[in-house]
Amino acid sequence: MSPPEAATAEIIRLTAVDLASKIKSGELSAVEVTQAHLDRIADVDGTIHAFLYVDGERALRSATRVDAKIAARESVGPLAGVPLALKDILTYTGAPTTCGSKILEGWLPPYDATVTRRLLDHDIVILGKTNLDEFAMGSSTENSAYGPTRNPWDLDRIPGGSGGGSAAAVAAFEAPLAIGTDTGGSIRQPAAVTGTVGVKPTYGGSSRYGLVALASSLDQPGPCARTVLDAALLHQVIAGHDPCDSTSVDQPVPDVVTAARSADIRGMKVGVVSELGGEGYAPGVEQRFGEAVELLSSLGAEIIEVSCPHFVYALPAYYLILPAECSSNLAKFDAMRFGLRVGDDGVASAEQVMAATREAGFGAEVKRRIIIGTYALSSGYYEAYYGQAQKVRTLISRDFDKAFSQVDVLVSPSTPITAFKIGEKVDDPLAMYMNDLCTIPSNLAGNASASFPIGLAPEDGLPVGLQVMAPPLADDRLYRVGAALEAALEPAWGGPLLDRLPEPEAAR
Amino acid sequence: MALTTEDVANLARLARIELSEAELEILAPQLDVILESVARVSEVAAQDIPPTSHALPLTNVFRDDELRPSLPRELVLAGAPAAEQMRFRVPRILGEEA
């Protein structure tokens, strides 16, 4: 039974916080809420293509169980019954995990990721799996083997990447919440170009168990949402120590929810990174960023210009460290134990089958990065490339340490430009890599970082994001700044930024 | 450094990817541009700077040596490209001369 259309339109625009409270009070049922989102997906996802797999029947069964628990007055999680979209790089048994790759087409994982387990244990309803650049390698979702996702703000443009599916699902009101993973900006850059909120927790803040590894020393799952408080509530659900991930931090989760509720930044020292701006940044990005910094100042923050001289070397260091790690991590796709196998004719050797399978199963960007990584790790080049990149990583961490001895948080634009046209940069890998210029330093240093919407660029009417970077395990500061911006900007805009989003059907 | 298509073919062999001639033609110049750009890392990192392999300081993590059930064999083999007699079936691993 579908709720009437008007009710659907209203339900899908509610925040996760409001949905949870209405479900708990009985004003709405979890089944109604889930059905409304499934209807929305059916309506718009043919155009947006945020989802690779919609798990409708199971979502409705989960919602029924949540309703029964609430009716029986059992205790439920703070986001009980709220629907969520899961990036298709985290395992969820019963649904395929493809990582946007042909090499894993139709693969059913034998276990749940810890993040998935926590979502389910907290009574969150998983709607399905979202599109991404193959194995999370990309900034536009164009590298998905299953076709690109479209930006709800302009269907001819990219929704960012690699988590373009998660960001677009949230922006297009297909789900109030989503999970992303951030290796070089894959949560924050899509958030910026879709006008949504995306947070990369401190490295080790959330578990990587069951996350198909791209670069193990950089990958980090995190929340995507339309509001700062929604993101904080989701952050709290998924974060925390996991014995299955030896790199996860065995310390209490920073109190992100209280920070998001407080929105008080009076007396906070905010550093503006001088290296992240100027040439190559779109005028509308610089304008909105400048206005947002002024706004932070007017809200009581002390603004200080800070130099992080080695940040300009973050991009080259990243494009050595990441390929090195991914060439090793993706070696497991060897056509023997899971996924695709081609050319096994009874004559070909295991090695020939392996090479033929990887040729057929991997897309161009994956091949590029595996080969770069193989080069960087080969004897004779190791010191000049990988070794040097690891030293740059030290220098970037030292820049952060020095900056955080002067300020509480750092800010920059989240990405130098707004959403670009689909196809515009596919043949120019270096131009594509520039999208992550501002986000990469936090992955290399492992500190917490987030992107929050700060308006539309005047020249193209597309969303602009502000990045906040906080020291390791000070994730709460991100939410404090994000909530302050949101509380001040929404009244000025006359409502949430996403209220100005054209309807996907009408935008065509 | 000008990476040749032969260099790329060599690297692809090491990485176990059977690239076509057409791909090699496209990849060699692309990879060349990328490598030239990333080589900038040598500009700054002096001898005395220690390398960082991991973002945050890590210590070895131990756990108690407890028996835990492993994944059921059926479930694991269900995801395999080929299985036989409850085992992974793989192509031949030795050459003719072996």
Coordinates of C-alpha atoms in Angstrom, one line a residue:
Chain A
M1 CA 0.0 0.0 0.0
S2 CA 1.5 3.3 -1.1
P3 CA 0.7 6.4 0.9
P4 CA -1.0 9.1 -1.2
E5 CA 1.3 11.2 -3.4
A6 CA 1.0 14.3 -1.4
A7 CA 2.1 12.4 1.7
T8 CA 5.0 11.0 -0.2
A9 CA 6.2 14.4 -1.3
E10 CA 6.1 15.6 2.3
I11 CA 7.7 12.5 3.9
I12 CA 10.7 12.5 1.6
R13 CA 11.6 16.1 2.4
L14 CA 11.7 15.5 6.2
T15 CA 15.0 15.3 8.0
A16 CA 16.2 12.1 9.5
V17 CA 15.7 13.6 12.9
D18 CA 12.1 14.5 12.2
L19 CA 11.4 11.1 10.5
A20 CA 12.8 9.3 13.5
S21 CA 10.7 11.3 16.0
K22 CA 7.5 10.9 13.9
I23 CA 8.1 7.1 13.6
K24 CA 8.7 6.8 17.3
S25 CA 5.6 8.8 18.2
G26 CA 3.5 6.8 15.8
E27 CA 2.6 9.8 13.6
L28 CA 4.2 7.9 10.7
S29 CA 5.0 4.3 10.4
A30 CA 8.5 3.1 9.3
V31 CA 6.7 1.1 6.5
E32 CA 5.0 4.3 5.2
V33 CA 8.4 6.2 5.3
T34 CA 10.2 3.4 3.6
Q35 CA 7.5 3.0 0.9
A36 CA 7.6 6.8 0.3
H37 CA 11.3 6.6 -0.4
L38 CA 11.0 3.5 -2.6
D39 CA 8.3 5.3 -4.6
R40 CA 10.6 8.3 -5.0
I41 CA 13.4 6.0 -6.2
A42 CA 11.0 4.5 -8.7
D43 CA 10.0 8.0 -9.9
V44 CA 13.4 9.6 -10.2
D45 CA 16.2 7.1 -10.2
G46 CA 15.7 6.2 -13.8
T47 CA 17.0 9.7 -14.4
I48 CA 19.5 10.1 -11.5
H49 CA 20.9 6.6 -11.4
A50 CA 22.1 6.9 -7.8
F51 CA 21.3 3.2 -7.1
L52 CA 22.9 0.1 -8.4
Y53 CA 20.6 -2.1 -6.4
V54 CA 17.3 -1.4 -4.7
D55 CA 16.5 -3.8 -1.9
G56 CA 12.8 -2.8 -1.6
E57 CA 11.2 -6.0 -0.2
R58 CA 13.9 -6.4 2.5
A59 CA 13.7 -2.7 3.3
L60 CA 9.9 -3.0 3.9
R61 CA 10.4 -6.2 6.0
S62 CA 13.0 -4.3 8.1
A63 CA 10.6 -1.4 8.5
T64 CA 7.8 -3.7 9.6
R65 CA 10.1 -5.1 12.3
V66 CA 10.9 -1.5 13.5
D67 CA 7.1 -0.7 13.6
A68 CA 6.5 -3.9 15.7
K69 CA 9.4 -3.1 18.0
I70 CA 8.0 0.4 18.6
A71 CA 4.5 -0.9 19.1
A72 CA 5.8 -3.3 21.7
R73 CA 7.7 -0.5 23.4
E74 CA 11.0 -2.1 22.9
S75 CA 14.0 0.2 22.9
V76 CA 15.1 1.3 19.4
G77 CA 18.0 3.3 18.0
P78 CA 17.9 7.1 17.6
L79 CA 17.4 6.8 13.9
A80 CA 15.0 3.8 14.0
G81 CA 13.0 3.3 10.8
V82 CA 14.9 6.0 8.9
P83 CA 15.9 4.8 5.4
L84 CA 19.5 4.9 4.2
A85 CA 21.5 4.4 1.0
L86 CA 24.7 2.3 1.3
K87 CA 27.7 2.8 -1.0
D88 CA 28.2 -0.3 -3.0
I89 CA 31.7 -0.9 -1.6
L90 CA 30.6 -2.0 1.8
T91 CA 29.3 -5.5 2.1
Y92 CA 25.7 -6.3 3.0
T93 CA 24.8 -10.0 2.8
G94 CA 21.9 -10.8 0.5
A95 CA 22.6 -7.9 -1.9
P96 CA 25.4 -7.8 -4.5
T97 CA 28.6 -5.9 -3.7
T98 CA 30.0 -4.8 -7.1
C99 CA 32.2 -1.8 -6.2
G100 CA 31.1 -0.4 -9.5
S101 CA 33.2 -3.0 -11.3
K102 CA 32.5 -5.7 -13.8
I103 CA 35.0 -7.9 -12.0
L104 CA 32.6 -8.2 -9.1
E105 CA 29.3 -8.2 -11.0
G106 CA 26.6 -10.1 -9.1
W107 CA 29.0 -11.1 -6.3
L108 CA 27.2 -11.8 -3.0
P109 CA 29.4 -11.2 0.0
P110 CA 29.4 -13.8 2.7
Y111 CA 29.5 -11.4 5.6
D112 CA 28.3 -7.9 6.7
A113 CA 30.6 -4.9 7.0
T114 CA 30.8 -3.6 10.6
V115 CA 29.3 -0.3 9.4
T116 CA 26.4 -2.3 7.9
R117 CA 26.0 -4.3 11.0
R118 CA 25.8 -1.2 13.2
L119 CA 23.2 0.4 10.9
L120 CA 21.0 -2.7 11.1
D121 CA 21.6 -3.1 14.9
H122 CA 20.3 0.5 15.2
D123 CA 17.1 -0.3 13.3
I124 CA 18.1 1.8 10.3
V125 CA 16.4 0.7 7.1
I126 CA 18.8 0.0 4.2
L127 CA 17.1 0.9 0.9
G128 CA 19.9 -0.4 -1.4
K129 CA 23.4 0.1 -2.8
T130 CA 24.6 3.3 -4.4
N131 CA 26.7 3.9 -7.5
L132 CA 30.4 4.8 -7.3
D133 CA 33.5 5.2 -9.4
E134 CA 35.0 1.7 -9.9
F135 CA 36.6 0.6 -6.6
A136 CA 36.1 4.3 -5.5
M137 CA 38.7 5.6 -8.0
G138 CA 37.4 8.8 -9.4
S139 CA 35.8 12.2 -8.7
S140 CA 32.8 12.0 -11.0
T141 CA 31.2 8.6 -10.8
E142 CA 31.8 8.3 -14.5
N143 CA 34.3 5.5 -13.8
S144 CA 31.4 3.2 -12.7
A145 CA 31.1 0.2 -15.0
Y146 CA 27.4 0.5 -14.7
G147 CA 27.1 4.1 -16.1
P148 CA 27.3 7.5 -14.5
T149 CA 25.1 9.0 -11.8
R150 CA 23.6 12.4 -12.6
N151 CA 23.8 15.5 -10.5
P152 CA 20.2 16.4 -9.4
W153 CA 21.1 20.1 -9.8
D154 CA 21.9 19.7 -13.5
L155 CA 21.4 16.3 -15.1
D156 CA 24.2 17.0 -17.6
R157 CA 26.7 17.3 -14.8
I158 CA 28.6 15.0 -12.5
P159 CA 27.5 14.4 -8.9
G160 CA 31.2 14.2 -7.7
G161 CA 32.9 11.0 -6.8
S162 CA 33.6 8.5 -5.9
G163 CA 30.5 8.6 -3.8
G164 CA 28.3 10.3 -6.4
G165 CA 25.5 7.8 -5.9
S166 CA 25.3 8.4 -2.1
A167 CA 25.4 12.2 -2.5
A168 CA 22.9 12.3 -5.4
A169 CA 20.5 9.9 -3.5
V170 CA 20.5 12.3 -0.5
A171 CA 20.2 15.5 -2.7
A172 CA 17.4 14.0 -4.8
F173 CA 15.4 13.1 -1.7
E174 CA 15.7 9.4 -2.5
A175 CA 17.1 8.8 1.0
P176 CA 17.6 11.2 3.9
L177 CA 20.9 9.4 4.9
A178 CA 23.7 7.6 3.1
I179 CA 27.0 6.1 3.8
G180 CA 30.1 7.1 1.8
T181 CA 33.8 6.2 2.0
D182 CA 36.5 8.8 1.7
T183 CA 40.0 8.0 0.5
G184 CA 40.9 11.3 -1.1
G185 CA 37.7 13.3 -0.9
S186 CA 35.0 10.7 -2.0
I187 CA 32.6 11.9 0.7
R188 CA 33.4 15.6 0.8
Q189 CA 33.7 16.4 -2.9
P190 CA 30.3 14.8 -3.9
A191 CA 28.8 16.6 -0.9
A192 CA 30.2 19.9 -2.1
V193 CA 28.9 19.6 -5.7
T194 CA 25.4 18.4 -4.6
G195 CA 24.8 20.9 -1.8
T196 CA 24.8 18.2 0.9
V197 CA 26.7 17.5 4.1
G198 CA 29.5 14.9 4.1
V199 CA 31.9 14.0 6.8
K200 CA 35.2 12.0 6.8
P201 CA 35.8 10.9 10.4
T202 CA 39.3 10.8 11.8
Y203 CA 41.1 7.8 10.3
G204 CA 40.3 4.9 12.5
G205 CA 37.1 6.6 13.8
S206 CA 34.9 4.2 11.9
S207 CA 35.6 0.6 11.0
R208 CA 36.9 -0.5 7.6
Y209 CA 35.9 -4.2 8.2
G210 CA 33.8 -5.2 5.2
L211 CA 34.8 -2.1 3.2
V212 CA 36.5 -3.3 0.0
A213 CA 39.9 -1.7 0.4
L214 CA 41.2 0.9 -2.1
A215 CA 44.1 2.4 -0.1
S216 CA 44.1 0.9 3.4
S217 CA 46.0 3.7 5.1
L218 CA 43.6 6.3 3.7
D219 CA 40.1 4.8 3.4
Q220 CA 37.4 5.9 5.9
P221 CA 33.6 5.4 6.0
G222 CA 31.5 8.3 7.0
P223 CA 28.0 9.9 6.9
C224 CA 26.2 11.7 4.1
A225 CA 23.1 13.7 4.9
R226 CA 21.1 16.9 4.1
T227 CA 21.5 18.5 7.5
V228 CA 24.4 18.7 10.0
L229 CA 22.5 17.1 12.9
D230 CA 21.4 14.2 10.7
A231 CA 25.0 13.6 9.7
A232 CA 26.1 13.7 13.4
L233 CA 23.4 11.2 14.4
L234 CA 24.6 8.8 11.7
H235 CA 28.2 9.4 12.6
Q236 CA 27.5 8.4 16.1
V237 CA 25.8 5.2 15.0
I238 CA 28.6 4.0 12.7
A239 CA 31.7 5.2 14.6
G240 CA 33.7 3.6 17.4
H241 CA 36.2 0.9 18.0
D242 CA 35.9 -2.4 16.1
P243 CA 38.1 -5.4 17.1
C244 CA 37.8 -6.6 13.5
D245 CA 39.7 -3.5 12.3
S246 CA 43.1 -3.3 14.0
T247 CA 43.5 0.3 12.8
S248 CA 40.2 1.5 14.4
V249 CA 40.8 3.8 17.3
D250 CA 40.0 2.4 20.8
Q251 CA 38.8 5.6 22.3
P252 CA 35.3 7.1 22.9
V253 CA 33.6 8.6 19.8
P254 CA 33.8 12.4 20.0
D255 CA 30.4 13.9 21.0
V256 CA 29.4 15.0 17.5
V257 CA 25.7 15.1 18.3
T258 CA 26.0 17.6 21.1
A259 CA 28.4 19.7 18.9
A260 CA 25.8 19.7 16.1
R261 CA 23.1 20.8 18.5
S262 CA 25.2 23.6 20.1
A263 CA 26.3 25.4 16.9
D264 CA 28.3 27.7 19.1
I265 CA 31.6 28.9 17.6
R266 CA 32.2 32.0 19.8
G267 CA 35.9 32.3 20.5
M268 CA 36.8 29.5 18.2
K269 CA 40.0 30.1 16.2
V270 CA 39.4 29.3 12.5
G271 CA 42.4 29.2 10.2
V272 CA 42.1 29.9 6.5
V273 CA 44.6 27.9 4.5
S274 CA 46.4 30.4 2.2
E275 CA 47.5 27.7 -0.2
L276 CA 43.9 26.5 -0.9
G277 CA 42.6 29.3 -3.1
G278 CA 43.6 31.6 -5.9
E279 CA 44.5 30.4 -9.3
G280 CA 42.4 27.5 -10.6
Y281 CA 39.5 28.3 -8.2
A282 CA 36.2 29.3 -9.7
P283 CA 35.1 32.9 -8.9
G284 CA 31.8 31.8 -7.4
V285 CA 33.6 29.3 -5.2
E286 CA 36.0 32.0 -3.9
Q287 CA 33.1 34.4 -3.4
R288 CA 30.9 32.1 -1.4
F289 CA 33.9 30.9 0.6
G290 CA 34.9 34.4 1.4
E291 CA 31.3 35.3 2.5
A292 CA 31.2 32.1 4.7
V293 CA 34.4 33.0 6.4
E294 CA 33.0 36.5 7.1
L295 CA 29.9 34.9 8.4
L296 CA 32.0 32.7 10.8
S297 CA 33.7 35.9 12.0
S298 CA 30.4 37.6 12.6
L299 CA 29.3 34.6 14.6
G300 CA 32.2 35.1 17.0
A301 CA 35.0 33.1 15.5
E302 CA 38.5 34.5 15.3
I303 CA 39.8 34.2 11.7
I304 CA 43.5 33.7 11.2
E305 CA 45.3 33.1 7.9
V306 CA 47.5 30.0 8.1
S307 CA 50.1 28.7 5.7
C308 CA 50.5 25.0 5.1
P309 CA 53.3 25.2 2.5
H310 CA 53.5 21.5 1.8
F311 CA 49.8 21.1 0.9
V312 CA 50.7 21.8 -2.7
Y313 CA 52.6 18.5 -2.7
A314 CA 49.7 16.6 -1.3
L315 CA 48.2 15.8 -4.8
P316 CA 51.4 14.3 -6.2
A317 CA 52.2 12.4 -3.0
Y318 CA 48.6 11.0 -3.0
Y319 CA 48.8 9.8 -6.6
L320 CA 51.8 7.7 -5.7
I321 CA 50.7 6.4 -2.3
L322 CA 47.2 5.5 -3.4
P323 CA 48.2 3.7 -6.6
A324 CA 50.9 1.8 -4.6
E325 CA 48.4 0.7 -2.0
C326 CA 45.6 -0.1 -4.5
S327 CA 47.9 -2.1 -6.9
S328 CA 48.6 -4.3 -3.9
N329 CA 45.0 -4.4 -2.5
L330 CA 43.5 -5.2 -5.9
A331 CA 45.8 -8.1 -6.5
K332 CA 43.2 -10.2 -4.8
F333 CA 41.0 -9.9 -7.8
D334 CA 42.8 -12.9 -9.4
A335 CA 39.8 -14.8 -10.9
M336 CA 40.4 -17.7 -8.4
R337 CA 38.2 -17.2 -5.3
F338 CA 35.5 -14.7 -6.2
G339 CA 34.2 -12.6 -9.0
L340 CA 34.7 -12.8 -12.8
R341 CA 36.8 -15.4 -14.5
V342 CA 37.4 -15.4 -18.3
G343 CA 39.4 -17.5 -20.7
D344 CA 39.4 -20.7 -18.5
D345 CA 39.3 -23.1 -21.5
G346 CA 41.1 -26.0 -19.9
V347 CA 44.3 -25.1 -21.7
A348 CA 45.1 -21.6 -20.4
S349 CA 47.2 -21.4 -17.2
A350 CA 46.1 -19.7 -14.0
E351 CA 48.3 -16.8 -14.8
Q352 CA 46.9 -16.3 -18.3
V353 CA 43.3 -16.6 -16.9
M354 CA 44.2 -14.0 -14.3
A355 CA 45.6 -11.5 -16.8
A356 CA 42.7 -12.0 -19.2
T357 CA 40.2 -11.6 -16.4
R358 CA 41.8 -8.4 -15.0
E359 CA 41.9 -7.0 -18.6
A360 CA 38.2 -7.7 -19.1
G361 CA 37.0 -6.9 -15.6
F362 CA 38.8 -3.6 -14.8
G363 CA 38.0 -0.2 -16.3
A364 CA 40.6 2.3 -17.6
E365 CA 41.1 4.3 -14.4
V366 CA 41.7 1.1 -12.3
K367 CA 44.2 -0.1 -14.9
R368 CA 45.9 3.3 -14.9
R369 CA 46.3 3.3 -11.1
I370 CA 47.4 -0.3 -10.8
I371 CA 50.1 0.3 -13.4
I372 CA 51.3 3.6 -11.8
G373 CA 51.4 1.7 -8.4
T374 CA 53.3 -1.2 -9.9
Y375 CA 55.8 1.4 -11.4
A376 CA 56.2 3.3 -8.1
L377 CA 56.8 0.2 -6.1
S378 CA 59.2 -1.4 -8.6
S379 CA 62.9 -1.7 -7.5
G380 CA 64.9 1.2 -8.8
Y381 CA 62.0 3.6 -8.6
Y382 CA 60.7 2.8 -5.1
E383 CA 62.9 5.5 -3.3
A384 CA 62.3 8.2 -5.9
Y385 CA 58.6 7.8 -5.9
Y386 CA 56.9 5.9 -3.1
G387 CA 59.7 6.7 -0.6
Q388 CA 59.6 10.4 -1.4
A389 CA 55.8 10.4 -1.2
Q390 CA 55.9 9.0 2.3
K391 CA 58.2 11.8 3.3
V392 CA 55.9 14.4 1.9
R393 CA 53.2 12.7 3.9
T394 CA 55.2 13.5 7.0
L395 CA 55.6 17.1 5.9
I396 CA 51.9 17.5 5.4
S397 CA 51.2 16.1 8.9
R398 CA 53.7 18.5 10.3
D399 CA 51.9 21.4 8.5
F400 CA 48.7 20.3 10.2
D401 CA 50.4 20.0 13.6
K402 CA 51.8 23.4 13.3
A403 CA 48.5 24.9 12.2
F404 CA 46.5 23.2 14.9
S405 CA 48.9 24.6 17.5
Q406 CA 47.5 28.0 16.4
V407 CA 43.9 27.4 15.5
D408 CA 41.0 25.0 16.5
V409 CA 40.0 24.2 12.9
L410 CA 41.1 25.0 9.3
V411 CA 38.8 25.9 6.5
S412 CA 39.0 26.0 2.7
P413 CA 36.7 25.5 -0.3
S414 CA 35.9 21.8 -0.5
T415 CA 36.7 21.7 -4.1
P416 CA 38.2 24.3 -6.5
I417 CA 35.2 24.2 -8.9
T418 CA 31.5 23.4 -9.0
A419 CA 30.1 20.4 -10.8
F420 CA 31.4 20.0 -14.3
K421 CA 29.8 18.4 -17.3
I422 CA 29.7 14.7 -17.7
G423 CA 32.4 13.6 -20.2
E424 CA 34.3 16.9 -19.8
K425 CA 37.4 15.4 -18.1
V426 CA 37.2 11.7 -18.7
D427 CA 40.2 11.7 -21.1
D428 CA 42.3 14.0 -18.9
P429 CA 43.2 12.1 -15.7
L430 CA 45.3 15.0 -14.3
A431 CA 42.5 17.5 -14.7
M432 CA 40.2 15.0 -13.0
Y433 CA 42.7 14.5 -10.1
M434 CA 42.6 18.3 -9.4
N435 CA 39.1 18.0 -8.0
D436 CA 40.6 16.5 -4.8
L437 CA 43.2 19.2 -4.3
C438 CA 41.7 20.5 -1.1
T439 CA 40.4 17.2 0.4
I440 CA 43.5 15.0 0.0
P441 CA 45.7 16.6 2.8
S442 CA 43.3 15.3 5.5
N443 CA 43.4 11.8 4.1
L444 CA 47.2 11.8 4.1
A445 CA 47.4 13.1 7.7
G446 CA 44.3 11.2 8.9
N447 CA 42.6 14.1 10.6
A448 CA 38.8 14.7 10.6
S449 CA 37.3 16.7 7.8
A450 CA 33.9 17.6 6.4
S451 CA 32.1 19.6 3.7
F452 CA 29.1 21.8 4.3
P453 CA 26.9 23.7 1.7
I454 CA 27.5 27.4 1.7
G455 CA 25.4 28.5 -1.3
L456 CA 25.3 28.5 -5.1
A457 CA 28.0 30.0 -7.3
P458 CA 26.5 33.1 -9.0
E459 CA 28.0 32.2 -12.4
D460 CA 26.4 28.8 -12.8
G461 CA 23.8 28.4 -9.9
L462 CA 25.6 25.3 -8.7
P463 CA 26.4 24.3 -5.1
V464 CA 29.6 25.3 -3.3
G465 CA 31.0 23.5 -0.3
L466 CA 33.2 24.7 2.6
Q467 CA 35.6 22.3 4.0
V468 CA 36.4 22.2 7.7
M469 CA 39.4 20.3 8.9
A470 CA 39.9 19.4 12.6
P471 CA 42.7 17.6 14.5
P472 CA 42.5 13.8 14.9
L473 CA 39.6 12.8 17.2
A474 CA 38.3 16.4 17.3
D475 CA 35.5 15.4 14.9
D476 CA 33.0 17.3 17.1
R477 CA 34.5 20.6 16.0
L478 CA 33.5 19.9 12.4
Y479 CA 29.9 19.7 13.4
R480 CA 30.1 22.8 15.6
V481 CA 31.2 24.9 12.6
G482 CA 28.9 23.1 10.2
A483 CA 25.9 23.7 12.4
A484 CA 26.8 27.3 13.0
L485 CA 26.9 27.9 9.2
E486 CA 23.7 26.1 8.6
A487 CA 21.8 27.9 11.4
A488 CA 23.0 31.3 10.0
L489 CA 22.7 30.5 6.2
E490 CA 19.3 28.8 6.1
P491 CA 17.3 31.9 7.3
A492 CA 19.3 34.0 4.9
W493 CA 18.4 31.7 2.0
G494 CA 14.8 31.4 3.2
G495 CA 15.1 27.7 3.8
P496 CA 17.4 24.8 3.0
L497 CA 19.5 25.1 -0.1
L498 CA 18.0 21.9 -1.5
D499 CA 14.6 23.7 -1.6
R500 CA 15.9 25.4 -4.7
L501 CA 16.7 22.1 -6.4
P502 CA 14.8 21.6 -9.7
E503 CA 12.6 18.5 -9.8
P504 CA 14.5 15.8 -11.6
E505 CA 11.6 15.2 -14.1
A506 CA 11.4 18.9 -14.8
A507 CA 15.1 19.4 -15.2
R508 CA 15.4 17.2 -18.3
Chain B
M1 CA 61.3 10.0 -18.9
A2 CA 59.1 9.1 -21.8
L3 CA 57.4 5.8 -21.0
T4 CA 57.2 3.6 -24.1
T5 CA 54.4 1.2 -24.9
E6 CA 56.9 -1.5 -24.2
D7 CA 57.5 -0.2 -20.7
V8 CA 53.8 -0.2 -20.1
A9 CA 53.3 -3.7 -21.4
N10 CA 56.0 -4.8 -19.0
L11 CA 54.4 -3.2 -16.0
A12 CA 51.0 -4.6 -17.1
R13 CA 52.6 -8.1 -17.2
L14 CA 53.9 -7.6 -13.6
A15 CA 50.4 -6.4 -12.6
R16 CA 48.8 -9.4 -14.4
I17 CA 46.7 -7.3 -16.8
E18 CA 46.7 -8.3 -20.5
L19 CA 46.5 -4.9 -22.2
S20 CA 45.6 -4.7 -25.8
E21 CA 47.8 -2.8 -28.3
A22 CA 45.2 0.0 -28.5
E23 CA 45.2 0.4 -24.7
L24 CA 49.0 0.5 -24.6
E25 CA 48.9 3.3 -27.2
I26 CA 46.5 5.4 -25.1
L27 CA 48.0 4.5 -21.7
A28 CA 51.7 5.2 -22.3
P29 CA 51.3 9.0 -22.9
Q30 CA 48.7 9.3 -20.2
L31 CA 50.9 7.5 -17.6
D32 CA 53.9 9.6 -18.7
V33 CA 52.0 12.8 -17.9
I34 CA 50.9 11.5 -14.6
L35 CA 54.4 10.3 -13.6
E36 CA 56.0 13.5 -14.6
S37 CA 53.5 15.4 -12.5
V38 CA 53.9 13.2 -9.4
A39 CA 57.7 13.3 -9.6
R40 CA 57.4 16.7 -8.0
V41 CA 57.5 14.9 -4.6
S42 CA 61.3 14.8 -5.0
E43 CA 61.5 18.6 -4.8
V44 CA 60.7 18.9 -1.1
A45 CA 61.4 15.7 0.8
A46 CA 64.9 15.9 2.2
Q47 CA 67.0 13.0 3.5
D48 CA 66.4 13.5 7.1
I49 CA 62.6 13.4 7.0
P50 CA 61.2 10.1 8.3
P51 CA 58.6 8.5 6.0
T52 CA 55.0 8.1 7.1
S53 CA 53.3 4.9 6.1
H54 CA 50.3 5.4 8.2
A55 CA 48.3 8.5 9.2
L56 CA 48.2 7.9 12.9
P57 CA 50.7 6.3 15.2
L58 CA 50.0 2.5 15.3
T59 CA 51.1 -0.1 17.7
N60 CA 50.6 -3.8 17.2
V61 CA 47.3 -5.0 18.3
F62 CA 46.9 -8.4 20.0
R63 CA 43.8 -10.3 20.8
D64 CA 43.2 -13.4 22.8
D65 CA 43.7 -16.6 20.9
E66 CA 40.1 -17.8 21.0
L67 CA 38.5 -20.3 18.7
R68 CA 35.9 -18.6 16.5
P69 CA 33.8 -20.1 13.8
S70 CA 35.0 -19.4 10.3
L71 CA 32.7 -18.6 7.4
P72 CA 30.7 -21.7 6.2
R73 CA 32.5 -23.4 3.2
E74 CA 29.3 -23.4 1.1
L75 CA 28.9 -19.7 1.5
V76 CA 32.5 -18.9 0.5
L77 CA 32.5 -21.3 -2.5
A78 CA 29.2 -19.8 -3.7
G79 CA 31.1 -16.7 -4.7
A80 CA 33.8 -18.6 -6.5
P81 CA 34.0 -18.6 -10.3
A82 CA 34.3 -22.4 -10.2
A83 CA 34.2 -24.9 -7.4
E84 CA 34.5 -28.7 -7.3
Q85 CA 34.5 -31.2 -4.4
M86 CA 34.0 -28.3 -1.9
R87 CA 37.2 -26.7 -3.1
F88 CA 38.1 -23.8 -5.4
R89 CA 38.7 -25.1 -8.9
V90 CA 41.5 -23.3 -10.6
P91 CA 43.2 -23.5 -14.0
R92 CA 46.5 -25.3 -14.3
I93 CA 49.2 -23.7 -12.3
L94 CA 52.3 -25.4 -13.9
G95 CA 53.6 -25.0 -17.4
E96 CA 53.9 -27.8 -20.0
E97 CA 57.6 -28.3 -19.3
A98 CA 57.0 -28.8 -15.5

